[in-house]
Coordinates of C-alpha atoms in Angstrom, one line a residue:
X1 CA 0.0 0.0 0.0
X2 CA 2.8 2.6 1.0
X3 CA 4.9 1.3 -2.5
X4 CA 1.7 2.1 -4.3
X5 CA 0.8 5.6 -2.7
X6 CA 4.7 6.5 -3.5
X7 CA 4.4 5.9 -7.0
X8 CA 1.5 7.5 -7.4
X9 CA 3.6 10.5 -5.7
X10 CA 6.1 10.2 -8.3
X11 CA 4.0 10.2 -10.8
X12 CA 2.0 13.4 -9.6
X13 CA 5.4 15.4 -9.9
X14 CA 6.0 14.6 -13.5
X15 CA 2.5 14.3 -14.8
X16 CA 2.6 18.0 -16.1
X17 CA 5.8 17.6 -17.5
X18 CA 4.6 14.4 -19.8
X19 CA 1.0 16.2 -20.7
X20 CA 3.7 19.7 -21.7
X21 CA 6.1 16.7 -23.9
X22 CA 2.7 15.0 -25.7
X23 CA 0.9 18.4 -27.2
X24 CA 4.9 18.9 -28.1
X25 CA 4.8 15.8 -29.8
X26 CA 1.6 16.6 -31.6
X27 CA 2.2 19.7 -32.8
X28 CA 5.4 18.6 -34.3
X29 CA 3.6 16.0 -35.6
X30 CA 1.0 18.5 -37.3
X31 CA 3.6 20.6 -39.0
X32 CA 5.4 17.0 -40.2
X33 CA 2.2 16.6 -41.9
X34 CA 1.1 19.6 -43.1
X35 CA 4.8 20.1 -44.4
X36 CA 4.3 16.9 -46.4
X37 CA 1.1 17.6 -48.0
X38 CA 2.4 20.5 -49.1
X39 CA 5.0 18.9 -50.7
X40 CA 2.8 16.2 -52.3
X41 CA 0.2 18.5 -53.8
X42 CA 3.1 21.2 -55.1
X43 CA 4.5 17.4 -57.1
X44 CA 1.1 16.8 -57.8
X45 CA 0.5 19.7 -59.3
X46 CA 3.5 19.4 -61.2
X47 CA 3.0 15.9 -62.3
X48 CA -1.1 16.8 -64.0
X49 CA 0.8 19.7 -65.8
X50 CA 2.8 17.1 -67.4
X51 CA 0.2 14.9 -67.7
X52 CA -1.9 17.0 -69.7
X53 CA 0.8 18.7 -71.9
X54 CA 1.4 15.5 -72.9
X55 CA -2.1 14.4 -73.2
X56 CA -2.4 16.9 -75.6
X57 CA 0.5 16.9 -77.9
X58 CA -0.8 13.2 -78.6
X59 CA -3.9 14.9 -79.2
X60 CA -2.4 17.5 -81.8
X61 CA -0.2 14.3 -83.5
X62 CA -2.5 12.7 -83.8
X63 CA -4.9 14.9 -85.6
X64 CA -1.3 15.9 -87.8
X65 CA -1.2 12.2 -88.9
X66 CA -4.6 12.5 -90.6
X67 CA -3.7 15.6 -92.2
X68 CA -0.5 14.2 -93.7
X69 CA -2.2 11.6 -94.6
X70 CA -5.5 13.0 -96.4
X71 CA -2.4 15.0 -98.4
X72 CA -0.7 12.0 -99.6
X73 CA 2.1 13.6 -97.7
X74 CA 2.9 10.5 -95.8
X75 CA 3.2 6.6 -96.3
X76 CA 0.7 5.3 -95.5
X77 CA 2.4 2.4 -93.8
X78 CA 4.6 4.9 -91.5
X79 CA 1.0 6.8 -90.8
X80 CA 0.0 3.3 -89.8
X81 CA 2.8 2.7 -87.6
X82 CA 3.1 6.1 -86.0
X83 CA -0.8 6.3 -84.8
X84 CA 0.4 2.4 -83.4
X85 CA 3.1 3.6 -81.8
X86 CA 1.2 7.2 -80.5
X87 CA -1.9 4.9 -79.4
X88 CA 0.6 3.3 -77.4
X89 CA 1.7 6.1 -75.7
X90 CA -2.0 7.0 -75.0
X91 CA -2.7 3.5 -73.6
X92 CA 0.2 3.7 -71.5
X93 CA -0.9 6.9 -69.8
X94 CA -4.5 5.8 -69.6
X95 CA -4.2 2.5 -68.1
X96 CA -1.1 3.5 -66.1
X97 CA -1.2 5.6 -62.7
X98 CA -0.5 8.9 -65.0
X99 CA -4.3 8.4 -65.3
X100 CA -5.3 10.1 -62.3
X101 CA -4.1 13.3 -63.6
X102 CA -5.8 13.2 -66.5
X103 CA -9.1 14.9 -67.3
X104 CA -12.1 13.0 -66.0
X105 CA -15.4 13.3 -67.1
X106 CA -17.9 15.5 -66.1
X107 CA -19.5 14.3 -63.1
X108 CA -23.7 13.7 -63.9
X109 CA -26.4 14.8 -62.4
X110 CA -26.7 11.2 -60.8
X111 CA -24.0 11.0 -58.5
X112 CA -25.0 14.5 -57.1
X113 CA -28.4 13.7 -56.7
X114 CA -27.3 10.8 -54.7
X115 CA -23.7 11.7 -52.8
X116 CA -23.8 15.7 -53.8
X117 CA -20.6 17.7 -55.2
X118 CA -18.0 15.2 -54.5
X119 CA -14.6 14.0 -56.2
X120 CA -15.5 10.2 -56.5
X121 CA -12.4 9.3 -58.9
X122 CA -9.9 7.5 -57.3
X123 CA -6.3 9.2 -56.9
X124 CA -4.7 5.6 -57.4
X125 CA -4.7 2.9 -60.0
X126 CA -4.9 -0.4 -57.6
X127 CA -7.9 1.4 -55.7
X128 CA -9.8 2.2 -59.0
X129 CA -9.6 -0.9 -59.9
X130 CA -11.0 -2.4 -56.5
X131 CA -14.0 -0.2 -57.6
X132 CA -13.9 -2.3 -61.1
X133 CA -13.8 -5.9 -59.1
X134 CA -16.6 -4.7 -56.6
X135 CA -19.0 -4.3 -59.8
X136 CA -18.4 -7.1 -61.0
X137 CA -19.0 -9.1 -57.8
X138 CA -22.2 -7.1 -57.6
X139 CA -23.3 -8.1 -60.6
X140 CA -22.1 -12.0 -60.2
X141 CA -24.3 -11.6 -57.1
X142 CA -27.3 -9.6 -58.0
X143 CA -27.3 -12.2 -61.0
X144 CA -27.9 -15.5 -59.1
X145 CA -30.5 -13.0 -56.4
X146 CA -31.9 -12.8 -59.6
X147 CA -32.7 -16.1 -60.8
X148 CA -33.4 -17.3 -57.2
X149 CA -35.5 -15.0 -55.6
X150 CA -39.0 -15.4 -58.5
X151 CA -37.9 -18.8 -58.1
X152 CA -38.5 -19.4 -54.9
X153 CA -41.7 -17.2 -55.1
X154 CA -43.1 -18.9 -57.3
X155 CA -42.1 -22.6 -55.4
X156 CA -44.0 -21.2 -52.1
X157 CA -46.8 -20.1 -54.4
X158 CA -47.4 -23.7 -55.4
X159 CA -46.3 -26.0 -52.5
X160 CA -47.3 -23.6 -49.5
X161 CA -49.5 -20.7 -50.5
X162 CA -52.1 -22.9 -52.3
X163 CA -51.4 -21.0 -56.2
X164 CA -51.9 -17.8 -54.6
X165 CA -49.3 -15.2 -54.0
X166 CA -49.5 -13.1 -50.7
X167 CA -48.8 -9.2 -51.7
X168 CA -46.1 -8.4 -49.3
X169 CA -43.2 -10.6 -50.8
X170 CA -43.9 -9.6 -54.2
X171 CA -43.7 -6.2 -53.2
X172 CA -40.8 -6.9 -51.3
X173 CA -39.1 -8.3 -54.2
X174 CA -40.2 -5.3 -56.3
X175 CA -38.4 -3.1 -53.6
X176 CA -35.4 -5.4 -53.9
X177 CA -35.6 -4.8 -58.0
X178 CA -35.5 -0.4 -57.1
X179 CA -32.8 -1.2 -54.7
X180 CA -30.8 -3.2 -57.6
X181 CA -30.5 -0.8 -60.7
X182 CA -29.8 2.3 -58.4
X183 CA -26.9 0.3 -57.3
X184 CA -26.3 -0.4 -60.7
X185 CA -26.8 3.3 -61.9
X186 CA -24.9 4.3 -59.0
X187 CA -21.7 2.5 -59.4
X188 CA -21.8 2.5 -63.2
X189 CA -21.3 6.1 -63.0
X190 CA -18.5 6.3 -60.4
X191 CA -16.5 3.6 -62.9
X192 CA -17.0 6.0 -65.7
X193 CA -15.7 8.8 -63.5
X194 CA -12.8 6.7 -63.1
X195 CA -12.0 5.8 -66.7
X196 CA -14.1 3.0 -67.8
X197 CA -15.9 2.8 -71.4
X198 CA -19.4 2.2 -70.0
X199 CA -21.5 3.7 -72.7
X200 CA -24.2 6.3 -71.7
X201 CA -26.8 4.7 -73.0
X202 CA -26.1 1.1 -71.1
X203 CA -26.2 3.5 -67.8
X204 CA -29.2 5.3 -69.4
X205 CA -31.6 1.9 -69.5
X206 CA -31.1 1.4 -65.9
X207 CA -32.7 4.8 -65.3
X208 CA -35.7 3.3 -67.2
X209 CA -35.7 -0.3 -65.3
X210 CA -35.5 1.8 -61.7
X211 CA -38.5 3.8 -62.9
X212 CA -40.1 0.3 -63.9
X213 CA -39.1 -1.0 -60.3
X214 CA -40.6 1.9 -58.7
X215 CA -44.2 1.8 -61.0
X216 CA -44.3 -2.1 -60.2
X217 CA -44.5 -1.1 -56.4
X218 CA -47.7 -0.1 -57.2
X219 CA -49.3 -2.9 -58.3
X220 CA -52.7 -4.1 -56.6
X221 CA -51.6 -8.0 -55.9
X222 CA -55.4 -9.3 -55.0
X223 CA -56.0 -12.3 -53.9
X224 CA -58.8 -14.5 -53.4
X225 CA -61.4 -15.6 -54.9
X226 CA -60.3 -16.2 -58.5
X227 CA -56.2 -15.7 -57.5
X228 CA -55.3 -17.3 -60.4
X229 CA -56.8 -15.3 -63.1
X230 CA -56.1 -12.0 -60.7
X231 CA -52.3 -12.8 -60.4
X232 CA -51.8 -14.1 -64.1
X233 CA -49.6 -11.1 -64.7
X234 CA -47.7 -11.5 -61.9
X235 CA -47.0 -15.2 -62.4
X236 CA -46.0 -14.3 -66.0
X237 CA -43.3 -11.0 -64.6
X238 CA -41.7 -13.1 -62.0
X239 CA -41.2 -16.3 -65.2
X240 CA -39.5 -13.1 -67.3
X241 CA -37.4 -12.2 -64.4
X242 CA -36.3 -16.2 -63.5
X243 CA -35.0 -16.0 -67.7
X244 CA -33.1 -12.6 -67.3
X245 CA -31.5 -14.3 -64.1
X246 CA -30.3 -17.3 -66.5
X247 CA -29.3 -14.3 -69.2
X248 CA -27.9 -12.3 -66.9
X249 CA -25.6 -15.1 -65.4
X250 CA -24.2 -15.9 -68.9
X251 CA -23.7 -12.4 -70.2
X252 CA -20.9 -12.2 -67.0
X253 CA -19.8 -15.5 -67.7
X254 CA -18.8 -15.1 -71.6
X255 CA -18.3 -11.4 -71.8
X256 CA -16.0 -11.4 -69.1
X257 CA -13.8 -14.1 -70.7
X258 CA -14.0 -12.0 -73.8
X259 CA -12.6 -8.9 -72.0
X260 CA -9.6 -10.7 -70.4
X261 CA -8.6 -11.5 -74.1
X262 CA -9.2 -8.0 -75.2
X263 CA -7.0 -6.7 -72.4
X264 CA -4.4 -9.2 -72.9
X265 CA -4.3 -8.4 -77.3
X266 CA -4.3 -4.7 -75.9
X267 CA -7.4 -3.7 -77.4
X268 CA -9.3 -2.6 -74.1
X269 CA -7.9 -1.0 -70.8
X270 CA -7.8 -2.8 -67.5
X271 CA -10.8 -0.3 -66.5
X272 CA -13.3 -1.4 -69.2
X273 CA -16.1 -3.9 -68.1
X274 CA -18.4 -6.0 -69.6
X275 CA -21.7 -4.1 -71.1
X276 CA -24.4 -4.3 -73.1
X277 CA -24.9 -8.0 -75.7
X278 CA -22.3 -7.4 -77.9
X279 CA -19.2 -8.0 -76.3
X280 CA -19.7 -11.8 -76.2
X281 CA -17.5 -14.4 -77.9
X282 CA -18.5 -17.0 -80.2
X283 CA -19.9 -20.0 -78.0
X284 CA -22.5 -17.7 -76.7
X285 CA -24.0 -17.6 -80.6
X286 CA -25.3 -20.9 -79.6
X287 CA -26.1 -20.8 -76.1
X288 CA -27.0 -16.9 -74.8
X289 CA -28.0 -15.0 -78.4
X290 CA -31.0 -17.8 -78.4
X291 CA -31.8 -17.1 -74.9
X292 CA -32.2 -13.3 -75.2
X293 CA -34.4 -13.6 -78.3
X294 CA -36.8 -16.1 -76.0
X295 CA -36.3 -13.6 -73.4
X296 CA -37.5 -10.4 -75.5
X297 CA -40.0 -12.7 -77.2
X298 CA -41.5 -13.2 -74.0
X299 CA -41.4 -10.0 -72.8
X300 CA -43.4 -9.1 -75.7
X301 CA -45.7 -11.8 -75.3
X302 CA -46.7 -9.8 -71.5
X303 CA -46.5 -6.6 -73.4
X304 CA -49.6 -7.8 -75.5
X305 CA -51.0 -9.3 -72.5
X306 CA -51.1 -5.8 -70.6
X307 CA -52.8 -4.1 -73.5
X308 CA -55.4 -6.6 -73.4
X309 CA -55.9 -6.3 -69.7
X310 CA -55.9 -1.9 -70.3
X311 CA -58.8 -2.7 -72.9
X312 CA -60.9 -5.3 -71.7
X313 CA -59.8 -4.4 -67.9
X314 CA -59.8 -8.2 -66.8
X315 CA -56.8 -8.1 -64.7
X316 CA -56.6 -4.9 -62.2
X317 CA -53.5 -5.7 -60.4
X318 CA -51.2 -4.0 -62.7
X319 CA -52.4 -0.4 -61.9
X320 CA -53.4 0.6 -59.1
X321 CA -57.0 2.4 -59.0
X322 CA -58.7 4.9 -56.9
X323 CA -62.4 3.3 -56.1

C-alpha cells in the first residue's frame, strides 16, 4: 500500500511535464504533416501539368497524322505505324497511374443527386480498380438473387400458398428490383468517373428499369377468390425475371472471358467492363444470343398481355386504382 501511494507520488510530480512533452509531440507531428502535404500537392501539381501537356501533344499528333495523310504527304504504312506507336503512348498513360491526372469526365447529375458535389475518382490505379472488381462481384451476385428470388416465389406459391401469392413478398421483391438498378446506376457512374468505357446509353436503361421497379410497387396484388386469373400477370413478370437471371448469369460468364482477351491483345484498358450483348464471344452464338431472343420474345408476349388487360380491364393488379 505505501509502494503504491509512493508511485502514485512520483508520478504526480512529472505528470505535467509528460502532458507539456505530448501536445509537443503533436504539434510537431502537425507541422510534419502539413509540411508533407504540401509537398505532395506542389508534385502533384507538377505531375497533371505534365500529364496534360502530354495528353495533348498526342492529341495535336494525332490529328497531324490524318492531315499528312489526307495530303498523300505520308506513307501510309509509316502513318500506320506512327498512330500504333502514339496509341501506345495514349494507352500507357491511360491504363497506367499517369491516369489520375488526366481529365475526368464530367461528373452527372446522378451521382450528385445521390452523394452531392464530390470528387468520387480515385487518386490511385490499384484502388480504382478495386471499384472495377466490386462491380463485377455485384453483378455476379445480383445475377444469381436474380434467378433465385422469382424462383422461390413462385415454389411457395405452389407448395405452400395454395397457387396464390400473398402481396407483401412480391412487393418486397419489387423493392429489392429499385434497390438493384440504383446500385447499378450508382456505381456504373463512379466507374466512368474513373475511366471505364461504360456507354451512356447502357447507364441510361437502368434509369428506365429503376422507374419500372418503382411503378411495379404499385401494383394491386389481389387475392382471393379467382387468385389465379387475378395474379396471371404476376406469375408471367416473376417467369420473365427467373430468364433474365439465366441471361444475366451468362452475359458475365462469356463477356467477361472475352474482356480478359481484349486486355491481354491490348485492345481494351484494365478499366473497361463487360456491357451491353455485344461483347460476347463465339460460343455464346449458340447458347446466350437464343436465350435473349426467347427472353425479348416473351417479354413481348406480356406486353400484349397488358394491352389486353388496359382494354378489356380483366386483370386490375397492374395499376393501381382509386375506387
Amino acid at each position: 500500500m505505501a509502494d503504491s501511494k509512493a508511485a502514485l507520488e512520483e508520478s504526480a510530480k512529472n505528470v505535467e511535464e509528460e502532458v507539456r512533452r505530448v501536445v509537443e509531440q503533436a504539434k510537431e507531428l502537425q507541422d510534419s504533416v502539413a509540411s508533407s502535404i504540401s509537398k505532395a500537392s506542389s508534385d502533384e501539381l507538377s505531375l497533371r501539368h505534365r500529364a496534360l501537356s502530354l495528353e495533348s501533344s498526342i492529341r495535336r499528333l494525332q490529328s497531324l497524322l490524318r492531315s499528312l495523310l489526307s495530303y498523300h504527304l505520308l506513307d501510309p504504312k509509316l502513318v500506320n505505324k506512327l498512330q500504333e506507336e502514339l496509341e501506345r503512348a495514349r494507352c500507357i498513360m491511360v491504363d497506367g497511374d499517369a491516369a489520375t491526372y488526366l481529365r475526368g469526365k464530367n461528373q452527372g447529375g446522378f451521382l450528385r443527386m445521390f452523394l452531392g458535389p464530390i470528387n468520387v475518382r480515385a487518386s490511385r490505379k490499384d484502388v480504382q480498380l478495386k471499384v472495377k472488381e466490386e462491380y463485377n462481384s455485384y453483378r455476379d451476385r445480383t445475377a444469381l438473387l436474380f434467378l433465385l428470388f422469382p424462383s422461390i416465389l413462385l415454389i411457395l406459391r405452389s407448395w405452400i400458398w395454395d397457387g396464390c401469392l400473398p402481396a407483401f413478398p412480391v412487393q418486397l421483391y419489387q423493392a429489392w428490383l429499385l434497390f438493384l438498378y440504383t446500385g447499378l446506376a450508382l456505381r456504373e457512374n463512379i466507374l466512368r468517373e474513373n475511366g471505364s468505357d461504360i456507354h451512356p446509353w447502357w447507364i441510361y436503361h437502368h434509369y428506365c428499369a429503376m422507374i419500372m421497379a418503382l411503378v411495379s410497387l404499385t401494383w394491386e396484388v389481389k387475392g382471393q377468390p379467382n387468385c389465379a386469373q387475378k395474379q396471371r400477370g404476376v406469375q408471367l413478370f416473376l417467369q420473365w425475371a427467373m430468364m433474365q437471371g439465366v441471361a444475366m448469369l451468362l452475359q458475365n460468364r462469356y463477356q467477361r472471358q472475352r474482356l480478359y482477351t481484349r486486355i491481354a491483345l491490348g485492345k481494351a484498358k484494365r478499366m473497361d467492363v463487360v456491357w451491353g450483348e455485344t461483347a460476347g464471344v463465339d460460343g455464346q452464338l449458340w447458347l446466350l444470343c437464343p436465350i435473349l431472343f426467347i427472353l425479348q420474345g416473351f417479354e413481348a408476349y406480356v406486353g400484349l398481355l397488358l394491352l389486353q388487360t388496359a382494354y378489356l380491364g380483366v386483370v386490375s393488379e397492374w395499376q393501381y386504382r382509386h375506387s
